[in-house]
Tab-separated table of C-alpha atoms in Angstrom:
chain	number	residue	atom	x	y	z
A	12	GLU	CA	38.241	10.175	19.085
A	13	PRO	CA	36.618	8.213	16.241
A	14	GLU	CA	39.031	6.898	13.669
A	15	VAL	CA	39.190	4.873	10.493
A	16	THR	CA	40.697	1.453	11.152
A	17	GLN	CA	42.324	-0.816	8.586
A	18	THR	CA	43.381	-4.443	8.662
A	19	PRO	CA	45.823	-5.961	8.187
A	20	SER	CA	48.589	-3.426	8.735
A	21	HIS	CA	50.903	-5.404	6.461
A	22	GLN	CA	50.062	-8.014	3.835
A	23	VAL	CA	52.545	-10.011	1.819
A	24	THR	CA	51.173	-11.916	-1.149
A	25	GLN	CA	52.445	-13.753	-4.174
A	26	MET	CA	51.954	-12.313	-7.621
A	27	GLY	CA	48.665	-13.479	-9.125
A	28	GLN	CA	46.974	-14.028	-5.765
A	29	GLU	CA	43.836	-12.247	-4.632
A	30	VAL	CA	43.964	-9.936	-1.643
A	31	ILE	CA	41.236	-8.226	0.349
A	32	LEU	CA	42.024	-5.126	2.351
A	33	ARG	CA	39.573	-4.215	5.061
A	34	CYS	CA	38.483	-0.930	6.532
A	35	VAL	CA	36.033	0.211	9.175
A	36	PRO	CA	35.116	3.843	8.422
A	37	ILE	CA	34.056	6.335	11.087
A	38	SER	CA	30.558	5.341	12.112
A	39	ASN	CA	28.533	8.399	11.054
A	40	HIS	CA	30.423	8.884	7.787
A	41	LEU	CA	28.626	8.187	4.533
A	42	TYR	CA	31.373	8.494	1.917
A	43	PHE	CA	34.239	6.072	1.666
A	44	TYR	CA	37.440	6.131	-0.340
A	45	TRP	CA	40.515	4.138	-1.185
A	46	TYR	CA	43.824	5.799	-1.975
A	47	ARG	CA	47.234	4.291	-2.521
A	48	GLN	CA	50.792	5.537	-2.178
A	49	ILE	CA	53.657	3.793	-3.896
A	50	LEU	CA	56.864	4.256	-1.918
A	51	GLY	CA	58.294	7.732	-2.481
A	52	GLN	CA	55.382	8.845	-4.647
A	53	LYS	CA	52.181	10.842	-4.336
A	54	VAL	CA	49.044	9.698	-2.644
A	55	GLU	CA	46.731	8.688	-5.502
A	56	PHE	CA	42.948	8.406	-5.558
A	57	LEU	CA	41.515	5.016	-6.468
A	58	VAL	CA	37.776	5.059	-5.835
A	59	SER	CA	34.963	6.706	-3.910
A	60	PHE	CA	31.838	4.907	-2.686
A	61	TYR	CA	28.490	6.222	-1.539
A	62	ASN	CA	25.075	4.690	-1.029
A	63	ASN	CA	26.399	1.232	-1.861
A	64	GLU	CA	27.806	2.123	-5.215
A	65	ILE	CA	30.945	3.547	-6.753
A	66	SER	CA	30.699	7.320	-7.167
A	67	GLU	CA	33.945	7.879	-8.954
A	68	LYS	CA	37.041	5.925	-9.888
A	69	SER	CA	40.439	6.713	-11.321
A	70	GLU	CA	42.272	5.152	-14.236
A	71	ILE	CA	44.215	3.053	-11.748
A	72	PHE	CA	41.016	1.340	-10.607
A	73	ASP	CA	40.732	-1.161	-13.436
A	74	ASP	CA	38.890	-4.477	-13.636
A	75	GLN	CA	41.342	-6.076	-11.207
A	76	PHE	CA	39.991	-3.904	-8.414
A	77	SER	CA	36.622	-4.019	-6.720
A	78	VAL	CA	35.086	-2.528	-3.587
A	79	GLU	CA	32.287	-3.714	-1.399
A	80	ARG	CA	30.457	-2.779	1.749
A	81	PRO	CA	29.458	-6.262	2.892
A	82	ASP	CA	27.751	-5.092	6.091
A	83	GLY	CA	26.983	-1.908	7.983
A	84	SER	CA	30.522	-1.303	9.157
A	85	ASN	CA	33.145	-2.786	6.828
A	86	PHE	CA	34.413	-1.443	3.518
A	87	THR	CA	36.734	-3.661	1.486
A	88	LEU	CA	39.092	-3.352	-1.448
A	89	LYS	CA	39.770	-6.511	-3.437
A	90	ILE	CA	42.580	-6.932	-5.895
A	91	ARG	CA	41.815	-10.006	-7.981
A	92	SER	CA	45.203	-10.932	-9.367
A	93	THR	CA	48.001	-8.944	-7.806
A	94	LYS	CA	50.940	-7.626	-9.789
A	95	LEU	CA	54.334	-6.488	-8.536
A	96	GLU	CA	53.356	-2.881	-9.275
A	97	ASP	CA	50.423	-3.149	-6.867
A	98	SER	CA	52.923	-3.008	-4.006
A	99	ALA	CA	52.038	0.162	-2.105
A	100	MET	CA	50.435	1.573	1.011
A	101	TYR	CA	46.677	1.477	0.665
A	102	PHE	CA	44.716	4.018	2.659
A	103	CYS	CA	41.033	3.920	3.383
A	104	ALA	CA	39.342	7.252	4.126
A	105	SER	CA	35.872	8.388	5.022
A	106	SER	CA	33.940	11.625	5.231
A	107	VAL	CA	30.557	12.802	6.450
A	108	THR	CA	29.706	14.513	3.191
A	109	GLY	CA	30.968	14.344	-0.363
A	110	GLY	CA	32.002	16.932	-2.894
A	111	GLY	CA	34.610	19.653	-2.879
A	112	PHE	CA	34.185	20.698	0.731
A	113	THR	CA	34.795	17.267	2.116
A	114	GLU	CA	37.135	16.673	5.021
A	115	ALA	CA	38.399	13.148	4.557
A	116	PHE	CA	39.971	11.252	7.443
A	117	PHE	CA	42.453	8.513	6.677
A	118	GLY	CA	43.085	5.149	8.277
A	119	GLN	CA	46.574	4.064	9.252
A	120	GLY	CA	47.036	2.139	6.006
A	121	THR	CA	47.787	-1.388	4.843
A	122	ARG	CA	51.217	-1.987	3.397
A	123	LEU	CA	50.793	-4.450	0.538
A	124	THR	CA	53.901	-6.223	-0.683
A	125	VAL	CA	53.592	-8.380	-3.793
A	126	VAL	CA	56.446	-10.825	-4.297
B	310	GLN	CA	45.401	16.671	-16.068
B	311	LYS	CA	44.826	18.595	-12.866
B	312	GLU	CA	48.087	19.132	-11.033
B	313	VAL	CA	49.122	20.110	-7.536
B	314	GLU	CA	52.735	21.157	-7.225
B	315	GLN	CA	54.880	21.435	-4.137
B	316	ASN	CA	58.573	21.965	-3.580
B	317	SER	CA	59.751	18.572	-2.364
B	318	GLY	CA	62.375	20.044	-0.052
B	319	PRO	CA	63.772	19.156	2.337
B	320	LEU	CA	63.021	22.412	4.064
B	321	SER	CA	65.138	22.822	7.173
B	322	VAL	CA	64.268	25.387	9.814
B	323	PRO	CA	65.626	25.884	13.340
B	324	GLU	CA	63.378	25.176	16.293
B	325	GLY	CA	61.191	28.183	17.081
B	326	ALA	CA	61.331	29.608	13.556
B	327	ILE	CA	58.480	29.983	11.069
B	328	ALA	CA	58.231	27.287	8.404
B	329	SER	CA	56.587	28.314	5.143
B	330	LEU	CA	55.241	25.642	2.828
B	331	ASN	CA	53.864	26.430	-0.605
B	332	CYS	CA	51.518	24.785	-3.063
B	333	THR	CA	50.269	25.737	-6.514
B	334	TYR	CA	47.378	24.146	-8.339
B	335	SER	CA	46.284	24.125	-11.953
B	336	ASP	CA	42.493	23.740	-11.683
B	337	ARG	CA	40.999	27.253	-11.628
B	338	GLY	CA	37.693	25.792	-10.542
B	339	SER	CA	39.079	24.466	-7.259
B	340	GLN	CA	37.182	25.795	-4.272
B	341	SER	CA	38.749	24.129	-1.270
B	342	PHE	CA	42.241	23.211	-0.183
B	343	PHE	CA	43.538	20.825	2.427
B	344	TRP	CA	46.828	20.426	4.227
B	345	TYR	CA	47.774	17.017	5.529
B	346	ARG	CA	50.797	16.043	7.604
B	347	GLN	CA	52.384	12.661	6.961
B	348	TYR	CA	55.012	11.184	9.206
B	349	SER	CA	57.301	8.630	7.579
B	350	GLY	CA	55.480	5.353	7.048
B	351	LYS	CA	52.220	6.722	8.425
B	352	SER	CA	48.944	7.896	6.970
B	353	PRO	CA	48.036	11.489	6.047
B	354	GLU	CA	46.608	13.441	8.957
B	355	LEU	CA	44.361	16.431	8.231
B	356	ILE	CA	45.664	19.587	9.877
B	357	MET	CA	43.977	22.471	8.065
B	358	PHE	CA	41.574	23.349	5.302
B	359	ILE	CA	40.739	26.664	3.687
B	360	TYR	CA	37.955	27.732	1.341
B	361	SER	CA	38.148	31.525	1.208
B	362	ASN	CA	40.828	33.883	-0.023
B	363	GLY	CA	43.011	35.238	2.752
B	364	ASP	CA	44.327	33.727	5.942
B	365	LYS	CA	42.947	31.127	8.285
B	366	GLU	CA	44.622	30.548	11.624
B	367	ASP	CA	44.452	27.482	13.868
B	368	GLY	CA	46.896	27.491	16.753
B	369	ARG	CA	50.430	27.583	15.366
B	370	PHE	CA	49.205	26.935	11.829
B	371	THR	CA	48.081	29.539	9.302
B	372	ALA	CA	46.789	28.653	5.864
B	373	GLN	CA	46.864	31.335	3.187
B	374	LEU	CA	44.903	31.195	-0.054
B	375	ASN	CA	45.169	33.315	-3.182
B	376	LYS	CA	42.797	31.956	-5.813
B	377	ALA	CA	43.798	34.533	-8.418
B	378	SER	CA	47.376	33.263	-8.249
B	379	GLN	CA	46.273	29.649	-7.700
B	380	TYR	CA	48.476	29.495	-4.664
B	381	VAL	CA	47.974	28.139	-1.172
B	382	SER	CA	50.494	28.118	1.635
B	383	LEU	CA	50.893	26.826	5.159
B	384	LEU	CA	52.832	28.685	7.835
B	385	ILE	CA	53.925	26.919	10.989
B	386	ARG	CA	54.918	29.302	13.761
B	387	ASP	CA	57.260	28.359	16.611
B	388	SER	CA	58.298	25.200	14.763
B	389	GLN	CA	58.999	22.174	16.941
B	390	PRO	CA	61.044	19.044	16.190
B	391	SER	CA	57.737	17.123	16.328
B	392	ASP	CA	56.609	19.128	13.274
B	393	SER	CA	59.242	17.312	11.209
B	394	ALA	CA	57.184	15.475	8.606
B	395	THR	CA	56.067	15.680	5.002
B	396	TYR	CA	53.282	18.185	4.403
B	397	LEU	CA	50.835	17.330	1.648
B	398	CYS	CA	48.658	19.826	-0.164
B	399	ALA	CA	45.418	18.289	-1.442
B	400	VAL	CA	42.811	19.764	-3.752
B	401	PRO	CA	39.433	18.217	-4.550
B	402	ARG	CA	38.797	17.935	-8.253
B	403	SER	CA	36.269	20.561	-9.296
B	404	GLY	CA	32.966	19.566	-10.768
B	405	ALA	CA	29.650	18.473	-9.408
B	406	GLY	CA	29.765	15.252	-7.462
B	407	SER	CA	33.515	14.906	-7.563
B	408	TYR	CA	34.938	13.397	-4.444
B	409	GLN	CA	38.528	12.749	-5.320
B	410	LEU	CA	41.461	14.576	-3.774
B	411	THR	CA	44.500	15.329	-5.899
B	412	PHE	CA	47.609	15.384	-3.750
B	413	GLY	CA	50.903	17.108	-4.265
B	414	LYS	CA	54.035	15.100	-3.730
B	415	GLY	CA	54.608	16.885	-0.439
B	416	THR	CA	57.279	19.054	1.151
B	417	LYS	CA	59.536	17.382	3.673
B	418	LEU	CA	60.080	19.640	6.675
B	419	SER	CA	62.933	19.146	9.090
B	420	VAL	CA	62.965	21.201	12.297
B	421	ILE	CA	66.439	21.314	13.773
B	422	PRO	CA	66.632	21.464	17.607
């Protein structure tokens, strides 16, 4: 069964360093997303991406964050200068279509720990 | 601020019983509703979605939607210990071209053998 894959599964980084989280969405999906979940809290939307541009972003997704689809398969989330509060599970998701009737499928997540 | 509210639990049910999980949402314009299951330390896994008022059944799972009351629920029949997880209600934000899901905090279900 097709699935969204994310690498690495766990990333430890020092505060102020840049990190890149990688995702390979399901191959026929056109819409891509990043969500995060701080330990013990809700899953929160960060950004959606379609047709090589950001469709929507939340207040969390500030200038420290960026997304890119560098080739036909990968979708990346970059955090330019990590802060302690960026420590969370980051989930990539993808869907065939967008909008309110979207079924989004999630990757297994990358646990980011900022020390 | 569009909100999705769930009782955090834990909800404990004996094996074989029916587990009932509830979710309320504030956005009257919401048209679709998703239930995800999340095992501890794992990613959300889509188990059901519902668009229309009434019931939708899929195996041991039944989703129920009442748009007038802004209420959606998930029933799990014949609960198994493997159903022990946190169940997340998710609602897409209404509005043209909106792709973001708003999640509730989840209800932790524990099925006791």
